[in-house]
Coordinates of C-alpha atoms in Angstrom, one line a residue:
Q111 CA 0.0 0.0 0.0
V112 CA 1.4 3.3 -1.1
E113 CA 1.5 6.1 1.5
L114 CA 2.6 9.7 1.5
V115 CA 3.7 11.6 4.6
E116 CA 4.3 15.4 4.4
S117 CA 6.4 17.4 6.8
G118 CA 8.1 20.7 7.0
G119 CA 5.2 23.1 7.6
G120 CA 5.3 25.8 10.2
V121 CA 4.8 29.4 11.0
V122 CA 7.0 32.0 9.2
Q123 CA 6.9 35.7 8.7
P124 CA 6.3 37.2 5.3
G125 CA 9.4 36.9 3.2
G126 CA 10.5 33.7 4.9
S127 CA 11.1 30.3 3.6
L128 CA 10.0 26.7 4.2
R129 CA 10.8 23.4 2.6
L130 CA 8.1 20.8 2.6
S131 CA 8.9 17.1 2.2
C132 CA 6.8 14.2 1.0
V133 CA 8.1 10.8 1.8
V134 CA 6.7 7.9 -0.2
S135 CA 6.5 4.4 1.2
G136 CA 5.2 1.2 -0.3
S137 CA 6.4 2.0 -3.8
T138 CA 9.2 3.9 -5.6
L139 CA 8.8 7.6 -6.2
D140 CA 10.2 7.5 -9.7
E141 CA 7.0 5.8 -10.9
Y142 CA 4.9 8.7 -9.9
A143 CA 4.3 12.3 -10.9
I144 CA 4.1 14.4 -7.7
G145 CA 1.6 17.1 -7.2
W146 CA 1.4 19.8 -4.5
F147 CA -1.9 21.3 -3.5
R148 CA -3.0 23.7 -0.8
Q149 CA -6.2 24.6 0.9
A150 CA -6.6 28.0 2.4
P151 CA -9.1 28.6 5.2
G152 CA -12.6 28.8 3.8
K153 CA -11.5 28.0 0.2
E154 CA -11.4 25.1 -2.1
R155 CA -8.2 23.1 -2.5
E156 CA -6.1 24.3 -5.4
G157 CA -3.1 23.0 -7.3
V158 CA 0.2 24.7 -6.7
S159 CA 2.9 22.7 -8.6
C160 CA 3.6 19.4 -10.1
L161 CA 6.7 17.5 -11.2
S162 CA 6.6 14.7 -13.7
T163 CA 8.5 11.4 -13.7
S164 CA 12.1 11.8 -14.7
D165 CA 11.8 15.5 -13.9
A166 CA 10.8 16.0 -17.6
M167 CA 8.2 18.6 -16.7
T168 CA 7.6 21.0 -13.9
Y169 CA 4.6 23.2 -13.6
Y170 CA 3.7 26.1 -11.3
V171 CA 0.6 28.2 -11.0
D172 CA 1.3 31.9 -11.6
S173 CA 0.9 32.9 -8.0
V174 CA 3.9 30.9 -6.9
K175 CA 6.0 31.0 -10.1
G176 CA 9.5 32.2 -9.3
R177 CA 9.1 31.6 -5.6
F178 CA 8.4 27.9 -5.3
T179 CA 10.6 25.0 -6.6
A180 CA 9.5 21.4 -6.8
S181 CA 12.0 18.6 -6.8
R182 CA 12.5 15.0 -6.0
D183 CA 15.2 12.7 -4.6
N184 CA 14.3 9.2 -6.0
A185 CA 17.0 7.6 -3.9
E186 CA 15.4 9.0 -0.7
N187 CA 11.8 8.3 -2.1
T188 CA 11.1 11.9 -1.2
G189 CA 9.6 14.9 -3.0
Y190 CA 10.2 18.5 -2.0
L191 CA 8.6 21.8 -2.3
Q192 CA 11.0 24.7 -1.6
M193 CA 9.0 27.8 -0.8
E194 CA 10.7 31.2 -0.8
S195 CA 9.5 34.8 -0.3
L196 CA 6.4 33.5 1.4
K197 CA 3.3 35.7 1.5
V198 CA 0.3 35.8 3.8
E199 CA -1.8 34.5 1.0
D200 CA 0.3 31.3 0.9
T201 CA -1.2 30.2 4.2
G202 CA -3.0 26.9 4.1
V203 CA -2.8 23.2 4.5
Y204 CA -0.4 21.8 1.9
Y205 CA -0.8 18.4 0.5
C206 CA 1.3 16.2 -1.7
A207 CA -0.2 13.6 -4.0
A208 CA 1.1 10.9 -6.3
D209 CA -0.1 10.2 -9.8
Y210 CA 0.8 6.7 -11.1
G211 CA 1.1 6.1 -14.8
M212 CA 1.5 9.6 -16.2
V213 CA 5.0 9.4 -17.7
G214 CA 6.8 12.5 -18.5
L215 CA 3.9 14.8 -17.9
C216 CA 2.0 16.2 -14.9
V217 CA -1.3 18.0 -14.4
L218 CA -2.9 19.7 -11.5
T219 CA -6.2 18.0 -11.9
Q220 CA -7.0 16.5 -8.5
Y221 CA -8.9 13.5 -9.6
T222 CA -6.0 12.1 -11.5
Y223 CA -4.0 11.7 -8.3
D224 CA -4.1 8.2 -6.8
V225 CA -2.6 8.7 -3.4
W226 CA -2.7 11.7 -1.0
G227 CA -0.8 12.7 2.1
Q228 CA -2.4 14.0 5.3
G229 CA -1.3 17.6 4.8
T230 CA 0.9 20.0 6.7
Q231 CA 0.0 23.4 7.9
V232 CA 1.8 26.4 6.6
T233 CA 1.1 29.8 8.3
V234 CA 2.6 33.0 7.0
S235 CA 2.0 35.8 9.5
A236 CA 3.6 38.9 10.8

């Protein structure tokens, strides 16, 4: 059974940085595209970034482009989301998700993702 566990959330001031981790167990990370999603208080969950297998494709929504970087370490079975220059509007619960079978591509369509982590809280506040 494939499981994802996120960590790395916390409370930071605007302009600060955090790195989220997503550890995959029960399978090998290189078989999956990894998506990062977030849900702000009172809002729908939205896609933030995705990274395809073999790192062939990376996608970011406009609101995080240039500030967030998705990466993976297949040897560690871990995906990462490096978040820089954080803004108050980045606050929310962040989820990683794994999409099996999409080779070389990734999308931020939630229903395509097979496995989800439990989420980690990111709070950006002065």
